Short mmCIF file of C-alpha atoms and ligand atoms in Angstrom, two decimals:
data_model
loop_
_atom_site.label_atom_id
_atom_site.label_comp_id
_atom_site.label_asym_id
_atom_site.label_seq_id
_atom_site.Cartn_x
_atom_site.Cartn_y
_atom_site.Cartn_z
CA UNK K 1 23.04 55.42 36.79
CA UNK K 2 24.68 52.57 34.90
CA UNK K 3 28.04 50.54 35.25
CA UNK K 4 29.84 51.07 32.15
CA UNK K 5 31.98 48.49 32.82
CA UNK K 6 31.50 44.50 33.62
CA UNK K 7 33.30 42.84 35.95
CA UNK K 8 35.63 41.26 33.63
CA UNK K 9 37.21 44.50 33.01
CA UNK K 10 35.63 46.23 36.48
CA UNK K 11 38.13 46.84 39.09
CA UNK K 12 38.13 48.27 42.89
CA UNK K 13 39.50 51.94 41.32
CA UNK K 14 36.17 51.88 38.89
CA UNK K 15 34.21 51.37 42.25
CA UNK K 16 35.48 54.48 43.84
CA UNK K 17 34.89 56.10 40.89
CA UNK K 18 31.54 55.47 40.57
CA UNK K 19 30.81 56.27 44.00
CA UNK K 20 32.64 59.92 43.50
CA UNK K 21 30.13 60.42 40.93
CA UNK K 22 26.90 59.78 42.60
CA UNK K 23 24.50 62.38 43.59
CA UNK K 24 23.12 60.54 46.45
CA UNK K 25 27.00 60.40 48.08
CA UNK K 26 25.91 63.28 50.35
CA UNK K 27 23.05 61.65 52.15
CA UNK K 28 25.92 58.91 53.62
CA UNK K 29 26.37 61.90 55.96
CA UNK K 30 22.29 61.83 57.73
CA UNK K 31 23.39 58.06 58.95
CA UNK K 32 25.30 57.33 61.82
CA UNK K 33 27.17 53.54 61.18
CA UNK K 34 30.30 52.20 63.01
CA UNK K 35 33.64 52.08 61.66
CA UNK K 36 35.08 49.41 59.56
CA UNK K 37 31.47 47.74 58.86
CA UNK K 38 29.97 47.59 55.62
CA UNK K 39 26.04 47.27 56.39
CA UNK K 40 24.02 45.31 54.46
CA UNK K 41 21.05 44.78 56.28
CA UNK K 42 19.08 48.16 55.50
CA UNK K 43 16.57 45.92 54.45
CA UNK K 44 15.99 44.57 57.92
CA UNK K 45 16.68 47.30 60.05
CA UNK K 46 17.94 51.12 58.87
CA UNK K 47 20.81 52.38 59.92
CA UNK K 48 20.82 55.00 62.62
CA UNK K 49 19.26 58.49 61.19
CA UNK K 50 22.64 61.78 62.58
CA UNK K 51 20.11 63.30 65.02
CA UNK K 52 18.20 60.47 66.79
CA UNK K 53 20.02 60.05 69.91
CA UNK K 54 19.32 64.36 70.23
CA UNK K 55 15.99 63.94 69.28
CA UNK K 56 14.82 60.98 71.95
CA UNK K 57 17.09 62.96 74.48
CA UNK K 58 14.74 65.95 74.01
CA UNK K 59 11.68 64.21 74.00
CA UNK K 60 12.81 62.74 77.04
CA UNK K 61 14.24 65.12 79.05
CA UNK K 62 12.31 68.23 77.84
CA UNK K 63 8.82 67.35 76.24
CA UNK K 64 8.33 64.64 79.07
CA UNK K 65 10.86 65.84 81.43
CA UNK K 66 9.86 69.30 81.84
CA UNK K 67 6.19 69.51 79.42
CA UNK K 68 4.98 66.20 81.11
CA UNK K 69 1.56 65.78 80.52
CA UNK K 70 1.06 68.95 78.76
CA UNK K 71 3.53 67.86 75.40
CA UNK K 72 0.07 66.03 74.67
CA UNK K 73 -0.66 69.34 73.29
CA UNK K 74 2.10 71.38 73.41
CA UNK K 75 5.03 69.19 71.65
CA UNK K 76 2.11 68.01 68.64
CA UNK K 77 2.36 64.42 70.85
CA UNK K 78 -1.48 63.42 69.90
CA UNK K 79 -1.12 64.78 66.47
CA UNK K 80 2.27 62.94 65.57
CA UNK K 81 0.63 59.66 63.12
CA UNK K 82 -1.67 61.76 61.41
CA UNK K 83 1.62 64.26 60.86
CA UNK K 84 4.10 61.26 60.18
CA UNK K 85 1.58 59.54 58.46
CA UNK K 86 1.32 63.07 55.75
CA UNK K 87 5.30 62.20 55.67
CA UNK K 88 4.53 58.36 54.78
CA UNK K 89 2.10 59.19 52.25
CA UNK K 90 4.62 61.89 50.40
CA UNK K 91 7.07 58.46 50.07
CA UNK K 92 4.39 56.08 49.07
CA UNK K 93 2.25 58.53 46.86
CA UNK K 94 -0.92 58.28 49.31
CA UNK K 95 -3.17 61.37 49.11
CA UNK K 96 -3.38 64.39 51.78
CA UNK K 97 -5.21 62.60 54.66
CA UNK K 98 -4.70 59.10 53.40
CA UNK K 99 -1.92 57.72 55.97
CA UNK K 100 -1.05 57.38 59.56
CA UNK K 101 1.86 56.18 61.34
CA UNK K 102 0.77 53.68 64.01
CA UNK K 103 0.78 50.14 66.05
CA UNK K 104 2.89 47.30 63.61
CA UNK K 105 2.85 46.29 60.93
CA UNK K 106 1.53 42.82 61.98
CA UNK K 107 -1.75 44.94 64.11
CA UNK K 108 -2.59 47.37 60.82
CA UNK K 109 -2.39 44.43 58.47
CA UNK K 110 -5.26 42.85 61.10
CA UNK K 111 -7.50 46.18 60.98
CA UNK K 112 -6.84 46.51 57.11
CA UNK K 113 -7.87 43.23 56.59
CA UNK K 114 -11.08 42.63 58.86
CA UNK K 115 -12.17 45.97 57.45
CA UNK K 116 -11.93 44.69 53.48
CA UNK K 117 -13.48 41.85 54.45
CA UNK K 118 -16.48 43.53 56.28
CA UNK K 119 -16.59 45.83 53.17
CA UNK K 120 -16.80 42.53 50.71
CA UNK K 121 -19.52 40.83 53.12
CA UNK K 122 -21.50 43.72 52.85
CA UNK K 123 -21.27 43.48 49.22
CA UNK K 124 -20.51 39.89 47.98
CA UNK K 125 -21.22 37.91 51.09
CA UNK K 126 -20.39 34.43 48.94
CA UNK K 127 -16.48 35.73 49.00
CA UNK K 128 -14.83 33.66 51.42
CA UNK K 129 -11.17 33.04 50.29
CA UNK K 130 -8.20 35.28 51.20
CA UNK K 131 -5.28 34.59 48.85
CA UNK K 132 -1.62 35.47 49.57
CA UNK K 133 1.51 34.70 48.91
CA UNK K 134 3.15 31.24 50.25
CA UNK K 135 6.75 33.00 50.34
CA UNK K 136 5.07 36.13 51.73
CA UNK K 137 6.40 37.05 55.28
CA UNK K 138 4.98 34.76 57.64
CA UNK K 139 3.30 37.21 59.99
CA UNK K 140 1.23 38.34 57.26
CA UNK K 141 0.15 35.23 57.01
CA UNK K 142 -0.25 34.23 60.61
CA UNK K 143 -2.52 37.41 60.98
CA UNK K 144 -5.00 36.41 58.32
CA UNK K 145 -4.92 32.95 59.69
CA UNK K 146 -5.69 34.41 63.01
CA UNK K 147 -8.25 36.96 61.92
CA UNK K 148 -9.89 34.17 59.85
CA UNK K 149 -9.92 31.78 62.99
CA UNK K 150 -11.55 34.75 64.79
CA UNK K 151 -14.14 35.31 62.25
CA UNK K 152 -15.28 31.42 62.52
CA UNK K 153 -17.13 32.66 58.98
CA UNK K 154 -16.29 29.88 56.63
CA UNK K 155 -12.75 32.25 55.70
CA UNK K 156 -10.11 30.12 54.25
CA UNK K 157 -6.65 31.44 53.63
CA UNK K 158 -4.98 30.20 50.34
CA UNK K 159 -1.39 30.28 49.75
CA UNK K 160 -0.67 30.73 46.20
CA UNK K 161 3.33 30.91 44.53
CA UNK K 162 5.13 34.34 43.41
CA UNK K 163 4.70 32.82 39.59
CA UNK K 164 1.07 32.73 39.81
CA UNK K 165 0.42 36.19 40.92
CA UNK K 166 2.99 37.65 38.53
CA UNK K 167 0.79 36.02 36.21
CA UNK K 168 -2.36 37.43 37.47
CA UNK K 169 -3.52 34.77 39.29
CA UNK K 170 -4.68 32.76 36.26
CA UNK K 171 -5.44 29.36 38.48
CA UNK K 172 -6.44 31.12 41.82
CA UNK K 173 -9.07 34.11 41.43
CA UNK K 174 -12.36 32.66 41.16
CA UNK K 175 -15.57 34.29 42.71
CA UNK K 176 -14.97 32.91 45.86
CA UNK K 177 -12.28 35.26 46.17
CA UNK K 178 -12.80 38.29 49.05
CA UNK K 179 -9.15 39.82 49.48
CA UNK K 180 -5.67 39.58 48.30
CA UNK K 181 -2.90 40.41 50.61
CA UNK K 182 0.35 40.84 48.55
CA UNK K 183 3.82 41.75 50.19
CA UNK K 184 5.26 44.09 47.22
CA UNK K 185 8.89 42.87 47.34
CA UNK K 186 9.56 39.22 48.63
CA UNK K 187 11.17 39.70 52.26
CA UNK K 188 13.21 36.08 50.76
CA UNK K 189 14.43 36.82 47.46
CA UNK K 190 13.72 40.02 46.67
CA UNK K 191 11.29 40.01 44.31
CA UNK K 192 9.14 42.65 43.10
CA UNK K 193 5.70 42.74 41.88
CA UNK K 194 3.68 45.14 39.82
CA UNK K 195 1.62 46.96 41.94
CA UNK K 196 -0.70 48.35 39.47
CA UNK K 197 -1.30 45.42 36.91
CA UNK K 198 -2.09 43.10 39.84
CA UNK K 199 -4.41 45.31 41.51
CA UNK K 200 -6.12 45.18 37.80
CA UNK K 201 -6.07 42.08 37.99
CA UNK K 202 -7.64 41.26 41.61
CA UNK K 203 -10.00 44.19 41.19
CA UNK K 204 -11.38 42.34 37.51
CA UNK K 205 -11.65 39.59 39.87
CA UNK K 206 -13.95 41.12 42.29
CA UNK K 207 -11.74 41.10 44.96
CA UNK K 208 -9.58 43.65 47.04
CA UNK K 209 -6.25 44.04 47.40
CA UNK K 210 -3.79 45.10 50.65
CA UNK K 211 -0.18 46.11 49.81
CA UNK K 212 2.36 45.08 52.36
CA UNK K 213 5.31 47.39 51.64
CA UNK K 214 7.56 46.82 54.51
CA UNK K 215 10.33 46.14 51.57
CA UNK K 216 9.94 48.97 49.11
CA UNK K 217 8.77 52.02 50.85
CA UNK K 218 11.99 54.08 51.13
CA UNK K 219 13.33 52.04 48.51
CA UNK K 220 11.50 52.87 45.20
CA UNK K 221 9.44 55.10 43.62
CA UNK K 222 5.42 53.76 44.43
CA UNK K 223 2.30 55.29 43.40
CA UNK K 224 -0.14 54.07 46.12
CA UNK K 225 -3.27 56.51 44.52
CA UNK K 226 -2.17 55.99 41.16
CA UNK K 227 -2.55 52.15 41.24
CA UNK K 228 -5.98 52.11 42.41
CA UNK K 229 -4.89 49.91 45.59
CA UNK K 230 -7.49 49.28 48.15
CA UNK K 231 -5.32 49.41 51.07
CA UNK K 232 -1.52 49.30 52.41
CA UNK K 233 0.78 48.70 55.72
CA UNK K 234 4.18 49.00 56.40
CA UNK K 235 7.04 49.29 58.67
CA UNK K 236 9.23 52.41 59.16
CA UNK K 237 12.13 50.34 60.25
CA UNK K 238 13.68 49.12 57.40
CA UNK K 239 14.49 51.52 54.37
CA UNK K 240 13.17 54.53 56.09
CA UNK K 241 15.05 54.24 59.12
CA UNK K 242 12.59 54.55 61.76
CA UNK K 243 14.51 52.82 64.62
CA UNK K 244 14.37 49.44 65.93
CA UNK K 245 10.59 48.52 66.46
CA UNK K 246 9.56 52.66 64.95
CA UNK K 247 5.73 52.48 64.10
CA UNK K 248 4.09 51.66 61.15
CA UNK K 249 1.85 52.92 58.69
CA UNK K 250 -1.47 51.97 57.09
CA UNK K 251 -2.62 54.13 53.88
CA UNK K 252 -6.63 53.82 52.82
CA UNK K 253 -8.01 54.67 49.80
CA UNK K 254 -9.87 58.04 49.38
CA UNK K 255 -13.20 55.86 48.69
CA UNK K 256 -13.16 53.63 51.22
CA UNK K 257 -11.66 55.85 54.04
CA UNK K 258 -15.09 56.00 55.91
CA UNK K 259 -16.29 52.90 54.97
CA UNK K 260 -13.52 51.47 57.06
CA UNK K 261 -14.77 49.06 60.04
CA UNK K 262 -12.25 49.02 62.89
CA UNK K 263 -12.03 45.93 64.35
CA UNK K 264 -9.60 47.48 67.02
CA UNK K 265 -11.98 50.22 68.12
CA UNK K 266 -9.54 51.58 70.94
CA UNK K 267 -10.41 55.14 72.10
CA UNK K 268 -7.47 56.86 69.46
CA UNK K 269 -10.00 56.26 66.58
CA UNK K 270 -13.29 57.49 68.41
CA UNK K 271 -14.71 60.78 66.61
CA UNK K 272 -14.04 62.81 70.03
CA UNK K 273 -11.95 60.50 72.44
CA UNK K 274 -12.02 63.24 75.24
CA UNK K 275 -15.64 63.24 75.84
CA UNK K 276 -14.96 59.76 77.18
CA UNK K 277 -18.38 58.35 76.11
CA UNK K 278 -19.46 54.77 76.91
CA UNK K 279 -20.78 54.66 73.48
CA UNK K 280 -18.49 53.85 70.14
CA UNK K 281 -18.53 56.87 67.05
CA UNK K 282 -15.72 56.23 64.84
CA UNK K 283 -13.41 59.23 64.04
CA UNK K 284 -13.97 60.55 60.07
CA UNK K 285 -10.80 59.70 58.38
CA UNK K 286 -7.51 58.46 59.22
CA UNK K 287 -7.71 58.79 62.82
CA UNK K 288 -9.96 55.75 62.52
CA UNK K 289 -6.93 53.48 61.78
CA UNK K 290 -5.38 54.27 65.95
CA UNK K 291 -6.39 52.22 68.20
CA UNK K 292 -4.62 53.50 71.44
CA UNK K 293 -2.01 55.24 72.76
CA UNK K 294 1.49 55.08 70.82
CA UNK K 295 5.02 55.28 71.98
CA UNK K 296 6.27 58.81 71.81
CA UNK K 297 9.89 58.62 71.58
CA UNK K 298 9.94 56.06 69.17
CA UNK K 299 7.24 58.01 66.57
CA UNK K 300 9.74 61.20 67.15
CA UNK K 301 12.85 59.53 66.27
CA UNK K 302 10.81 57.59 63.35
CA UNK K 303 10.49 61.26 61.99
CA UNK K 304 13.55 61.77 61.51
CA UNK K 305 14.39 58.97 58.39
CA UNK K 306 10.59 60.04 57.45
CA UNK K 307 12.24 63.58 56.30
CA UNK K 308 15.44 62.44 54.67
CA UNK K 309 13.13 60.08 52.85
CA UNK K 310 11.11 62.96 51.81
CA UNK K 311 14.05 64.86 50.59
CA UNK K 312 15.40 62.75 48.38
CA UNK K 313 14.47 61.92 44.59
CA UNK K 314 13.08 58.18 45.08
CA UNK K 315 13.94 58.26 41.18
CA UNK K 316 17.69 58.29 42.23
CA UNK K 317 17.77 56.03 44.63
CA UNK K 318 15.91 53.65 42.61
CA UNK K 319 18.62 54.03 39.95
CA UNK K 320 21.23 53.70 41.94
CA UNK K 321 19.55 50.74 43.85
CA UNK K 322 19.36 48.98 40.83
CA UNK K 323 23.37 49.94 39.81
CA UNK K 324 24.86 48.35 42.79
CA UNK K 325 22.47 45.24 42.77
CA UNK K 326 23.40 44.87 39.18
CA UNK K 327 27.19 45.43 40.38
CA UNK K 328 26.56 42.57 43.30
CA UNK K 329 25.15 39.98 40.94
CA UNK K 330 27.48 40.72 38.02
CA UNK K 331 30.49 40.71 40.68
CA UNK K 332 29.07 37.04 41.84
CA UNK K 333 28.24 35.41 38.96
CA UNK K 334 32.17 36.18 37.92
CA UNK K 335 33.79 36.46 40.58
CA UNK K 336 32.37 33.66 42.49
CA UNK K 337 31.39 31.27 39.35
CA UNK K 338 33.51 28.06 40.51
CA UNK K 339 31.21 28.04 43.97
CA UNK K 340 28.03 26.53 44.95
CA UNK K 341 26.37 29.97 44.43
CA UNK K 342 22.87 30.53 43.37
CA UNK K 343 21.39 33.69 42.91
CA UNK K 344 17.78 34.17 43.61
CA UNK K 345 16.93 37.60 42.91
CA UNK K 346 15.55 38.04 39.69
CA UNK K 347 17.94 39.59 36.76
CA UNK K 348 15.17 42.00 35.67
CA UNK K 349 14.72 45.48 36.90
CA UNK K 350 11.09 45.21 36.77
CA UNK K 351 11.30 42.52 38.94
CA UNK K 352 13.75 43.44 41.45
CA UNK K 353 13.73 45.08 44.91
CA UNK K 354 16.58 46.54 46.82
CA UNK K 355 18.40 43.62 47.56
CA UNK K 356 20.19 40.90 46.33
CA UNK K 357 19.91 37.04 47.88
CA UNK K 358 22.30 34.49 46.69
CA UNK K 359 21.95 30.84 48.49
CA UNK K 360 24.58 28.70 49.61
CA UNK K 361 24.70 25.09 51.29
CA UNK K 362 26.23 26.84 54.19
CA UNK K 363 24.93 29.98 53.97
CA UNK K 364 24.52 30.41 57.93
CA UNK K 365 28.21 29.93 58.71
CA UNK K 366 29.43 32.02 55.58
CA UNK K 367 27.27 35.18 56.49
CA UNK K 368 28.29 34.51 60.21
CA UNK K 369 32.25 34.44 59.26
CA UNK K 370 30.91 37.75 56.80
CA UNK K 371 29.74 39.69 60.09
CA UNK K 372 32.75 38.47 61.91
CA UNK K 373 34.63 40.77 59.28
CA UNK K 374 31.85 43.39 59.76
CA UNK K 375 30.22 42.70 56.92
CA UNK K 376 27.15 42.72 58.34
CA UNK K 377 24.04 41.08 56.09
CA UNK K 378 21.61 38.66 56.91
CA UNK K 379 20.78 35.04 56.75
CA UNK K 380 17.04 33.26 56.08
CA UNK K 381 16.01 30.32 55.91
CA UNK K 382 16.72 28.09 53.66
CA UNK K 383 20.04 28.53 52.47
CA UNK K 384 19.43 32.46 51.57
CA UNK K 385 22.47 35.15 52.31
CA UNK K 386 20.29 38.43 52.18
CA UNK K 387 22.03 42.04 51.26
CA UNK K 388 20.35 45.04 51.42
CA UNK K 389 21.41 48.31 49.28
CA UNK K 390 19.93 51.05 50.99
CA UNK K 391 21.38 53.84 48.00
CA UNK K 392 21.73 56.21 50.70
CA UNK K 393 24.51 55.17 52.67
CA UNK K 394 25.54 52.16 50.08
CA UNK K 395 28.09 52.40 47.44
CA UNK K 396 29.94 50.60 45.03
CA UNK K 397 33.33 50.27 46.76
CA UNK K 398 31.64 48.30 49.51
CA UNK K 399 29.59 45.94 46.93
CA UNK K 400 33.01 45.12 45.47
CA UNK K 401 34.54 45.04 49.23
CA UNK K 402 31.56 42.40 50.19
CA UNK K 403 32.19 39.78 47.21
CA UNK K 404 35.75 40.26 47.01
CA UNK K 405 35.31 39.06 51.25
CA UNK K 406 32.93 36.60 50.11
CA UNK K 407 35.52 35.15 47.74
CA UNK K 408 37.99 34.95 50.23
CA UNK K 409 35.46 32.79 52.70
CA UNK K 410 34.84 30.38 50.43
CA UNK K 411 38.31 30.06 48.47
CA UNK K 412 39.63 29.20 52.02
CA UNK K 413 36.37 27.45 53.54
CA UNK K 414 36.87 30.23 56.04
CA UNK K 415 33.28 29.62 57.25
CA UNK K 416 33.98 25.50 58.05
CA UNK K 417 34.58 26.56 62.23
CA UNK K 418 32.54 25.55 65.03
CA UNK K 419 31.51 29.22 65.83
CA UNK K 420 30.44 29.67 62.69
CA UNK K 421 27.65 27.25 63.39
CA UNK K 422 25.98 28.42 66.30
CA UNK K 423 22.98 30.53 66.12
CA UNK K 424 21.60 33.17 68.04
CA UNK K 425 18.07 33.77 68.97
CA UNK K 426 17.64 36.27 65.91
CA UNK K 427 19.67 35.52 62.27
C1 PLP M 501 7.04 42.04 54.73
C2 PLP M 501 6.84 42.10 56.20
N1 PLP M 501 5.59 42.12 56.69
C3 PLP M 501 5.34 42.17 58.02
C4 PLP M 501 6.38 42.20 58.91
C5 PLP M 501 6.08 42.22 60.37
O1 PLP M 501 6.30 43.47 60.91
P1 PLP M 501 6.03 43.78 62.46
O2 PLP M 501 6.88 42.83 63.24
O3 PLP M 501 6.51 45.18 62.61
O4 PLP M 501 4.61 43.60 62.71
C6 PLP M 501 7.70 42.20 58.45
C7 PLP M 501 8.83 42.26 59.39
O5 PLP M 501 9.98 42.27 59.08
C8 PLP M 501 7.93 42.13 57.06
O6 PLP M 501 9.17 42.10 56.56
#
């Protein structure tokens, strides 16, 4: 999908036509959203999947209600992250057997990561760097901090900049190098990276590589198998509208499935947990990644956004993703020239994720007097206004709705009131 038009000719009517045209219009209708509210924060947190307040109220009141203890078995509760997990790896291209839904993101980047570096010990025990991105999100980074802190190996965490691993990490990848952990779209400004030319490029530097795709799973088309990755993690939260706090997932390569060391050796990865053995035997495959017991009603209502996910040509949304950020930045850049607007997201497809972030000097009070209209995106620091298209419940009227608002704001310094300046707990 394209926009014929610019904005210098583009109009509201144009919008509505071009949502009237696109195929993924029907799927508006598997999301729950309020009225009046245009949301833009997809990216963040999904919108509400049509059937999860019926699933969680059967899960509750007749799999625990009535099954109790029994739902183990008889309502598939034990076998629900190896059979969300199949449902991950059909969005994510993971193999059969690959992928399990489970714990955070924040707890399966720690197992992903102490195992690679057990595995590169083993193997090159002079590797003691772990590389990742400055801008990546900063519990990514925390965790390796931690994990090397727990090690007390001689591990050193290096922060290197988005240019340098776009380039292949021409300064940074010496033979010192153990493990690359590399967030696939930047959380910030959107920014995508190429997942399989940088994995060439940290595996013809020795070193592994862990995909953090909490930002494009759901939200483009990605090839985990294909791209020779080591390992992944990511949230089910955000573009495949999981639920607030829904499990995540953590995807192995084939090879190193049962090479995989868990640091987090709870009984949920022990090859027969029920024999209740004082002594450790890992599970074969990807029941190796649990660790204990995981929240039912959340992992059943996480299943729901898994499916419409599955059903849907991530070729399409991708297309369409890339129409109405193309829209937002064209409408901004014209629209909203005479104002202290930057945008941040890069111009080129190849580049981009499923959002665009433009800064402003008062960014915070502008996207709080945008929310106050309903217009609901999100604000980081510094300066960055995030929006997140999520194709499937996006369109193009509401891109032109949200600048046309935006204009409005700052035309009339609608944002320059004291309530506009106070911040909650969470922006
Ligand atoms: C890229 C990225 N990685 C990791 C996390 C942390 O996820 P969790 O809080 O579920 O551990 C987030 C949260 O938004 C994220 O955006």
């Amino acid at each position: 999908m394209t926009i014929p038009e610019l904005s210098a000719t583009l109009d509201r009517s144009a919008c509505e036509r071009l949502d009237r045209d696109d195929d993924l219009r029907a799927f508006r209708d598997e999301f729950i959203l309020p009225p009046e509210t245009i949301y833009l924060d997809g990216n963040s947190l999904g919108a509400r999947t049509k059937g999860a307040a019926e699933r969680a109220q059967e899960v509750i009141a007749d799999e625990w209600g009535t099954g109790l203890i029994r739902s183990w078995n008889t309502a598939g509760w034990f076998d629900l992250p190896a059979k969300l997990g199949e449902k991950v790896a059909g969005i994510v291209g993971g193999e059969t057997g690959s992928t399990v839904v489970t714990d955070t993101t924040s707890i399966n980047l720690f197992k992903a990561a102490s195992a690679a570096l057990k595995m590169q010990s083993a193997a090159a025990p002079e590797r003691r760097i772990i590389l990742t991105q400055r801008e990546n999100f900063p519990s990514d980074i925390y965790m390796l901090q931690g994990l090397a802190e727990q090690l007390d190996d001689g591990y050193e965490v290096r922060l290197v900049d988005d240019e340098e691993v776009t380039a292949g990490f021409p300064n940074s990848m010496t033979d010192e190098v153990a493990l690359v952990v590399l967030t696939h779209v930047n959380y910030r400004t959107g920014r995508l990276f190429d997942m399989e030319t940088t994995t060439s490029a940290i595996h013809a530097g020795g070193a592994m590589v862990i995909w953090d795709l909490c930002h494009s799973a759901g939200a483009l088309e990605i090839d985990l198998a294909g791209s020779g990755a080591d390992m992944a993690i990511g949230c089910t939260y955000k573009f495949l509208n999981g639920g607030p706090g829904s499990p995540a997932f953590i995807w192995v390569s084939e090879e190193l499935q049962n090479g995989f060391s868990q640091p987090l050796s709870g009984w949920w990865s022990h090859a027969k947990p029920f024999e209740m053995s004082p002594d450790y035997a890992p599970a074969e495959g990807i029941r190796r990644y649990l660790t204990g017991t995981q929240g039912i009603v959340s992992m059943s209502v996480a299943e729901l956004g898994l499916d419409i996910a599955n059903g849907v040509d991530m070729a399409t949304v991708r297309q369409k993703s890339l129409a109405l950020s193309d829209l937002f930045i064209d409408l901004v850049e014209t629209r909203l020239a005479e104002h202290p607007i930057e945008v941040v997201t890069p111009r080129e497809h190849a580049h981009r994720g499923s959002q665009v972030s433009i800064t402003h000097p008062e960014g915070f009070a502008v996207m709080s007097t945008l929310i106050e209209r309903g217009i609901i995106g999100d604000y980081r620091e510094p300066s960055v206004l995030r929006f997140g298209l999520t194709p499937l419940y996006i369109g193009f009227t509401e891109v032109w709705d949200t600048v046309e608002a935006l204009r409005d704001i700052l035309d009339n310094r609608l944002w320059d009131a004291p309530q506009h300046q106070v911040r909650g707990a969470v922006t």
